[in-house]
Amino acid sequence: MNHDIEAPEVRNYLAAIEARLAQLPTEQSEEIMFGVREHIAEATERGGQSTSEILAGLGSPDDIAAGVAAPDVQAPGPVQQLPPYQFQQIPQAAPAPRHQTSTLWVVATTILLPFGILLAGVGWLFGVAGLWMGTRWKVWEKVMGTVLLPGGIVGAQILSRLITLPPRAPTSENPIVVGPFFPGLPLGWTIAVTCIPIAVALYLLVVGLRRGTKQP
Amino acid sequence: MVLNDTVSTNLRKGVLEYCVLATIGDGEMYGLDIANGLQSRGLLTSEGTLYPLLARLRRNGLVETSWRESSQGAPRRYYTLTESGQQSLAAFAEVWETFSASVTDTLNSTTGGTP
C-alpha cells in the first residue's frame, strides 16, 4: 500500500497538486491532499488498475485545483500560473507529505506513556491523551497502550508489588537481590515489569513512525 | 459533442454536491467508494475533484468525518451526513422532483404553445 504512494510518479503527481493548492489555508490543502493520497493508496490496494490509470482517473492536478473553486468544472486555465501537468513526467524531488499527527507527536506520546508519570504524576495522562488523539494507531493499539500498564513504569512497579508475595528475609541459600529504585522488590521482577511498558511504547513508536508516510 | 460536454458540465456543477450527499445517504462512506459511485453514474469526470468538494462540505457542516480501523493497516476516514446535511439533501430532493418534472414537461411540450 505504501509502496505506490512513494513511487516517483505518485510523488510527482502529489507535489504538482500541492503546488497548485499553495494559496489555500494549510488545513484546507492538507485535507484535500490527504483525500487524494488515501484514494491512491486504497485504489492500489484493491488492485485492477495500474498507478497510471489511477492517477488518470483522479484527473490532472489542474482539474483538482479548479475543483476548489467549483467542483468538477474544467477551469479555462490553471488556478496558479504553473506549467500544465504532464502525466509520466520525470520524477522530481517532492516535498515531504504533511500529516495530522506529526512525528514529534508520536515520539512525545511514546515517551510520556512509560515515563510521563515521573513528571509531576500527570505526564502519563498527557501520553494517553496523545495516544487517543493521534491518528497513527489502531484502536486496539490505543487500548493496549492505555491498559499495559496504567501509569507507565511506576504503575508497573505498583502492580507488581500487588501481585508478588510480601518480601521475605534473604537467606544464604535463597538470597533476594533487590532493585535500586524499588526497595523490597526483587530485581528480577523490577526488570521484568519495567520492560513491559517500555516494550509497548517502543512498539507504538515503531508503528506510529512507519505509518507516517501513509496518512496524516 | 462539445455542446453536450458543456451542458453536462453545467448541469453537474449545480447538482454534484447534492449527489455526494445522496451517495453518502444514511451510512458511512469511504472517499474512494463515493468517487467510484459518482463516476459509475457519469456524475464525476475527474475523481480527484471530489476531495475539494468533500472538504468544502465538511467545512460547511454538511458532512463529518470519523476514523475507523481497517484490515489493511492504517485507519480510514469515513464520511457521514450531519443533521444539516440530511436537511439540505431532503430540501434539494423536493426541489429537484418539481424542477426535473417541469423540465421534462417543457421538453416534451409542443414548442410555441401556451403553457
Short mmCIF file of C-alpha atoms in Angstrom, two decimals:
data_model
loop_
_atom_site.label_atom_id
_atom_site.label_comp_id
_atom_site.label_asym_id
_atom_site.label_seq_id
_atom_site.Cartn_x
_atom_site.Cartn_y
_atom_site.Cartn_z
CA MET A 1 0.00 0.00 0.00
CA ASN A 2 2.71 2.38 0.96
CA HIS A 3 4.72 1.24 -1.99
CA ASP A 4 2.87 3.01 -4.75
CA ILE A 5 2.28 6.14 -2.70
CA GLU A 6 6.04 6.55 -2.59
CA ALA A 7 6.57 5.79 -6.27
CA PRO A 8 8.20 8.71 -8.10
CA GLU A 9 5.23 9.01 -10.45
CA VAL A 10 2.85 9.43 -7.50
CA ARG A 11 5.13 11.74 -5.53
CA ASN A 12 5.47 13.92 -8.57
CA TYR A 13 1.72 13.98 -9.07
CA LEU A 14 1.07 14.85 -5.41
CA ALA A 15 3.71 17.56 -5.47
CA ALA A 16 2.05 19.09 -8.53
CA ILE A 17 -1.31 19.20 -6.74
CA GLU A 18 0.28 20.61 -3.60
CA ALA A 19 1.90 23.38 -5.62
CA ARG A 20 -1.47 24.31 -7.10
CA LEU A 21 -3.12 24.38 -3.68
CA ALA A 22 -0.39 26.52 -2.15
CA GLN A 23 -2.62 29.58 -1.88
CA LEU A 24 -5.16 27.75 0.29
CA PRO A 25 -5.04 27.69 4.10
CA THR A 26 -2.82 24.84 5.26
CA GLU A 27 -5.63 22.91 6.91
CA GLN A 28 -7.70 23.02 3.76
CA SER A 29 -4.92 21.93 1.42
CA GLU A 30 -3.88 19.16 3.82
CA GLU A 31 -7.40 17.81 3.91
CA ILE A 32 -7.55 17.66 0.12
CA MET A 33 -4.07 16.17 -0.14
CA PHE A 34 -4.91 13.52 2.41
CA GLY A 35 -8.04 12.55 0.49
CA VAL A 36 -6.10 12.18 -2.74
CA ARG A 37 -3.29 10.23 -1.08
CA GLU A 38 -5.76 7.90 0.60
CA HIS A 39 -7.60 7.42 -2.70
CA ILE A 40 -4.41 6.37 -4.47
CA ALA A 41 -3.36 4.05 -1.65
CA GLU A 42 -6.75 2.36 -1.41
CA ALA A 43 -7.20 2.03 -5.18
CA THR A 44 -3.74 0.46 -5.37
CA GLU A 45 -4.60 -1.89 -2.54
CA ARG A 46 -7.77 -3.04 -4.26
CA GLY A 47 -5.88 -3.76 -7.46
CA GLY A 48 -7.22 -3.94 -11.00
CA GLN A 49 -5.73 -0.62 -12.05
CA SER A 50 -2.19 0.46 -12.72
CA THR A 51 -0.82 3.50 -10.94
CA SER A 52 -1.06 5.49 -14.18
CA GLU A 53 -4.71 4.54 -14.59
CA ILE A 54 -5.47 5.55 -11.00
CA LEU A 55 -3.83 8.95 -11.49
CA ALA A 56 -5.58 9.44 -14.82
CA GLY A 57 -8.92 8.65 -13.12
CA LEU A 58 -8.23 11.29 -10.50
CA GLY A 59 -7.67 13.87 -13.21
CA SER A 60 -4.90 16.36 -13.67
CA PRO A 61 -3.67 18.48 -10.78
CA ASP A 62 -5.18 21.46 -12.59
CA ASP A 63 -8.60 19.77 -12.56
CA ILE A 64 -8.35 19.15 -8.83
CA ALA A 65 -7.22 22.70 -8.13
CA ALA A 66 -10.09 24.01 -10.25
CA GLY A 67 -12.43 21.90 -8.11
CA VAL A 68 -11.55 24.05 -5.11
CA ALA A 69 -13.47 26.91 -6.65
CA ALA A 70 -16.11 24.90 -8.48
CA PRO A 71 -16.34 21.13 -8.20
CA ASP A 72 -15.90 19.04 -11.30
CA VAL A 73 -15.72 22.01 -13.61
CA GLN A 74 -12.89 22.39 -16.03
CA ALA A 75 -11.37 25.79 -15.48
CA PRO A 76 -10.21 27.69 -18.54
CA GLY A 77 -6.70 27.65 -17.11
CA PRO A 78 -4.79 26.53 -14.05
CA VAL A 79 -5.55 28.23 -10.74
CA GLN A 80 -1.97 29.32 -10.46
CA GLN A 81 0.34 30.24 -13.27
CA LEU A 82 2.12 26.91 -13.31
CA PRO A 83 3.06 24.89 -16.37
CA PRO A 84 0.41 22.29 -17.25
CA TYR A 85 0.98 18.99 -15.52
CA GLN A 86 2.22 16.19 -17.75
CA PHE A 87 1.48 12.63 -16.65
CA GLN A 88 4.55 10.40 -16.58
CA GLN A 89 6.95 13.29 -16.45
CA ILE A 90 10.42 12.83 -14.99
CA PRO A 91 10.18 12.47 -11.22
CA GLN A 92 11.32 15.41 -9.16
CA ALA A 93 12.05 15.72 -5.51
CA ALA A 94 8.71 16.11 -3.78
CA PRO A 95 8.15 17.91 -0.52
CA ALA A 96 7.55 15.64 2.41
CA PRO A 97 3.89 14.82 2.89
CA ARG A 98 2.20 16.64 5.70
CA HIS A 99 0.43 14.71 8.41
CA GLN A 100 -2.25 15.35 11.01
CA THR A 101 -0.19 13.60 13.63
CA SER A 102 3.42 14.68 13.41
CA THR A 103 6.48 12.59 14.08
CA LEU A 104 7.19 14.77 17.11
CA TRP A 105 3.72 13.94 18.42
CA VAL A 106 4.41 10.22 18.02
CA VAL A 107 7.78 10.46 19.77
CA ALA A 108 6.46 12.63 22.63
CA THR A 109 3.48 10.33 23.18
CA THR A 110 5.58 7.18 23.31
CA ILE A 111 7.98 8.80 25.79
CA LEU A 112 5.19 10.10 28.04
CA LEU A 113 3.41 6.75 28.22
CA PRO A 114 6.14 4.85 30.08
CA PHE A 115 7.95 7.75 31.75
CA GLY A 116 5.38 10.55 31.97
CA ILE A 117 4.29 9.52 35.46
CA LEU A 118 7.65 10.79 36.66
CA LEU A 119 6.65 14.31 35.52
CA ALA A 120 4.59 15.51 38.49
CA GLY A 121 2.48 12.39 38.16
CA VAL A 122 0.41 13.74 35.27
CA GLY A 123 2.72 13.24 32.30
CA TRP A 124 1.29 9.78 31.73
CA LEU A 125 -2.18 11.28 31.31
CA PHE A 126 -0.83 13.55 28.58
CA GLY A 127 0.70 10.48 26.95
CA VAL A 128 -2.66 8.71 26.98
CA ALA A 129 -4.36 11.81 25.58
CA GLY A 130 -1.74 11.99 22.83
CA LEU A 131 -2.26 8.34 22.04
CA TRP A 132 -6.03 8.63 21.68
CA MET A 133 -5.90 11.91 19.79
CA GLY A 134 -3.24 10.56 17.43
CA THR A 135 -4.26 9.17 14.06
CA ARG A 136 -1.43 6.75 13.51
CA TRP A 137 -2.59 4.00 15.82
CA LYS A 138 -5.38 1.49 15.59
CA VAL A 139 -7.97 1.24 18.34
CA TRP A 140 -6.57 -1.95 19.77
CA GLU A 141 -3.12 -0.37 19.93
CA LYS A 142 -4.55 2.60 21.80
CA VAL A 143 -6.26 0.27 24.25
CA MET A 144 -3.04 -1.68 24.69
CA GLY A 145 -1.04 1.50 25.26
CA THR A 146 -3.53 2.62 27.90
CA VAL A 147 -4.02 -0.55 29.90
CA LEU A 148 -0.48 -2.01 29.61
CA LEU A 149 0.33 -0.72 32.07
CA PRO A 150 -1.51 2.28 33.54
CA GLY A 151 0.96 4.74 35.00
CA GLY A 152 3.88 3.56 32.91
CA ILE A 153 6.86 2.12 34.71
CA VAL A 154 5.73 3.36 38.12
CA GLY A 155 2.31 1.82 37.61
CA ALA A 156 4.02 -1.39 36.59
CA GLN A 157 6.03 -1.41 39.79
CA ILE A 158 2.95 -0.82 41.93
CA LEU A 159 1.11 -3.57 40.11
CA SER A 160 3.96 -5.99 40.56
CA ARG A 161 4.03 -5.24 44.29
CA LEU A 162 0.37 -6.14 44.49
CA ILE A 163 0.82 -9.48 42.79
CA THR A 164 4.03 -10.57 44.49
CA LEU A 165 4.25 -12.05 47.96
CA PRO A 166 5.41 -9.84 50.82
CA PRO A 167 9.20 -9.61 50.87
CA ARG A 168 10.84 -12.30 52.84
CA ALA A 169 14.16 -12.23 54.57
CA PRO A 170 17.04 -13.33 52.34
CA THR A 171 18.84 -16.47 53.31
CA SER A 172 22.22 -17.72 52.32
CA GLU A 173 20.53 -20.42 50.20
CA ASN A 174 17.99 -18.14 48.59
CA PRO A 175 19.23 -14.57 48.53
CA ILE A 176 16.94 -11.83 47.24
CA VAL A 177 18.58 -9.26 45.01
CA VAL A 178 16.72 -6.02 45.48
CA GLY A 179 16.43 -3.42 42.73
CA PRO A 180 17.92 0.01 43.39
CA PHE A 181 14.77 2.04 42.69
CA PHE A 182 12.11 -0.03 44.38
CA PRO A 183 13.35 -1.34 47.72
CA GLY A 184 11.77 -4.56 48.74
CA LEU A 185 11.01 -5.68 45.20
CA PRO A 186 13.22 -8.40 43.74
CA LEU A 187 15.49 -7.15 40.97
CA GLY A 188 14.16 -9.74 38.51
CA TRP A 189 10.61 -8.51 38.99
CA THR A 190 11.74 -4.91 38.68
CA ILE A 191 13.36 -5.56 35.32
CA ALA A 192 10.50 -7.68 34.03
CA VAL A 193 7.68 -5.28 34.82
CA THR A 194 9.69 -2.26 33.77
CA CYS A 195 10.29 -3.79 30.36
CA ILE A 196 6.57 -4.26 29.58
CA PRO A 197 5.55 -0.57 29.31
CA ILE A 198 8.82 0.23 27.57
CA ALA A 199 8.27 -2.57 25.06
CA VAL A 200 4.71 -1.39 24.42
CA ALA A 201 5.93 2.18 23.96
CA LEU A 202 8.64 1.02 21.54
CA TYR A 203 6.06 -0.90 19.53
CA LEU A 204 3.78 2.17 19.36
CA LEU A 205 6.74 4.30 18.35
CA VAL A 206 7.74 1.99 15.52
CA VAL A 207 4.24 1.54 14.06
CA GLY A 208 3.48 5.23 14.53
CA LEU A 209 6.59 6.26 12.62
CA ARG A 210 6.04 3.66 9.91
CA ARG A 211 2.51 4.85 9.30
CA GLY A 212 3.67 8.41 9.00
CA THR A 213 4.05 8.07 5.26
CA LYS A 214 0.60 6.56 4.82
CA GLN A 215 -1.67 9.09 6.42
CA PRO A 216 -1.72 12.36 8.25
CA MET B 1 -20.13 16.81 -28.78
CA VAL B 2 -18.57 19.94 -27.34
CA LEU B 3 -22.05 21.30 -26.69
CA ASN B 4 -23.02 18.08 -24.92
CA ASP B 5 -19.93 18.32 -22.73
CA THR B 6 -20.70 21.91 -21.84
CA VAL B 7 -24.31 21.10 -20.97
CA SER B 8 -23.24 18.13 -18.84
CA THR B 9 -20.62 20.16 -17.06
CA ASN B 10 -23.00 22.97 -16.27
CA LEU B 11 -25.67 20.62 -15.00
CA ARG B 12 -23.17 18.73 -12.85
CA LYS B 13 -21.96 21.98 -11.38
CA GLY B 14 -25.33 22.63 -9.83
CA VAL B 15 -26.14 19.19 -8.51
CA LEU B 16 -22.86 17.44 -7.72
CA GLU B 17 -22.68 18.34 -4.06
CA TYR B 18 -26.20 17.02 -3.51
CA CYS B 19 -25.28 13.85 -5.38
CA VAL B 20 -22.37 13.44 -2.98
CA LEU B 21 -24.74 13.87 -0.04
CA ALA B 22 -27.16 11.38 -1.58
CA THR B 23 -24.36 8.86 -2.22
CA ILE B 24 -23.35 9.00 1.43
CA GLY B 25 -27.02 8.79 2.46
CA ASP B 26 -27.66 7.32 5.88
CA GLY B 27 -24.44 5.35 6.00
CA GLU B 28 -20.72 5.86 6.41
CA MET B 29 -18.74 6.03 3.19
CA TYR B 30 -15.11 5.97 2.29
CA GLY B 31 -13.80 8.59 -0.16
CA LEU B 32 -12.84 6.10 -2.87
CA ASP B 33 -16.28 4.47 -2.74
CA ILE B 34 -18.02 7.84 -3.08
CA ALA B 35 -15.82 8.65 -6.07
CA ASN B 36 -16.45 5.28 -7.70
CA GLY B 37 -20.20 5.56 -7.14
CA LEU B 38 -20.40 9.00 -8.71
CA GLN B 39 -18.14 8.13 -11.61
CA SER B 40 -20.06 4.98 -12.47
CA ARG B 41 -23.16 7.17 -12.83
CA GLY B 42 -21.31 9.64 -15.03
CA LEU B 43 -21.55 12.39 -12.43
CA LEU B 44 -17.84 12.82 -11.87
CA THR B 45 -15.36 13.06 -14.72
CA SER B 46 -12.26 13.53 -12.58
CA GLU B 47 -12.39 11.62 -9.30
CA GLY B 48 -9.85 13.97 -7.74
CA THR B 49 -12.32 16.86 -7.84
CA LEU B 50 -14.32 15.04 -5.20
CA TYR B 51 -11.82 15.84 -2.46
CA PRO B 52 -12.01 19.63 -2.62
CA LEU B 53 -15.78 19.22 -2.64
CA LEU B 54 -15.77 16.90 0.38
CA ALA B 55 -13.51 19.35 2.22
CA ARG B 56 -15.95 22.16 1.45
CA LEU B 57 -18.96 20.12 2.56
CA ARG B 58 -17.20 19.34 5.82
CA ARG B 59 -16.30 23.00 6.39
CA ASN B 60 -19.92 23.93 5.75
CA GLY B 61 -21.11 21.41 8.30
CA LEU B 62 -22.95 19.15 5.86
CA VAL B 63 -20.73 16.11 6.36
CA GLU B 64 -18.50 14.97 9.17
CA THR B 65 -15.62 12.53 9.23
CA SER B 66 -14.65 9.74 11.55
CA TRP B 67 -11.77 7.33 11.70
CA ARG B 68 -12.26 3.61 11.63
CA GLU B 69 -9.82 0.78 11.77
CA SER B 70 -9.20 -1.11 8.54
CA SER B 71 -7.90 -4.59 7.95
CA GLN B 72 -5.24 -3.13 5.64
CA GLY B 73 -3.45 -1.33 8.46
CA ALA B 74 -3.86 2.42 8.58
CA PRO B 75 -7.16 3.74 9.94
CA ARG B 76 -9.54 5.05 7.27
CA ARG B 77 -11.51 8.25 7.18
CA TYR B 78 -15.24 7.81 6.67
CA TYR B 79 -17.84 10.41 5.78
CA THR B 80 -21.33 10.69 7.25
CA LEU B 81 -24.05 13.29 6.82
CA THR B 82 -24.71 15.73 9.62
CA GLU B 83 -28.25 16.67 10.52
CA SER B 84 -27.76 19.81 8.47
CA GLY B 85 -26.56 17.70 5.53
CA GLN B 86 -29.64 15.50 5.74
CA GLN B 87 -31.91 18.53 5.81
CA SER B 88 -30.08 20.04 2.85
CA LEU B 89 -30.40 16.80 0.88
CA ALA B 90 -34.10 16.49 1.68
CA ALA B 91 -34.71 20.08 0.58
CA PHE B 92 -32.84 19.51 -2.67
CA ALA B 93 -34.73 16.28 -3.39
CA GLU B 94 -38.01 18.13 -3.02
CA VAL B 95 -36.93 20.95 -5.32
CA TRP B 96 -35.39 18.55 -7.83
CA GLU B 97 -38.55 16.50 -8.16
CA THR B 98 -40.56 19.54 -9.16
CA PHE B 99 -37.77 21.05 -11.23
CA SER B 100 -36.95 17.92 -13.24
CA ALA B 101 -40.64 17.26 -13.87
CA SER B 102 -41.01 20.80 -15.14
CA VAL B 103 -38.01 20.50 -17.44
CA THR B 104 -39.19 17.17 -18.80
CA ASP B 105 -42.66 18.53 -19.31
CA THR B 106 -41.28 21.58 -21.10
CA LEU B 107 -39.04 19.49 -23.35
CA ASN B 108 -41.96 17.24 -24.29
CA SER B 109 -44.38 20.05 -24.88
CA THR B 110 -45.16 21.45 -28.30
CA THR B 111 -42.98 24.48 -28.95
CA GLY B 112 -44.77 27.76 -29.38
CA GLY B 113 -47.84 26.66 -27.44
CA THR B 114 -49.35 28.38 -24.45
CA PRO B 115 -48.43 26.67 -21.15
#
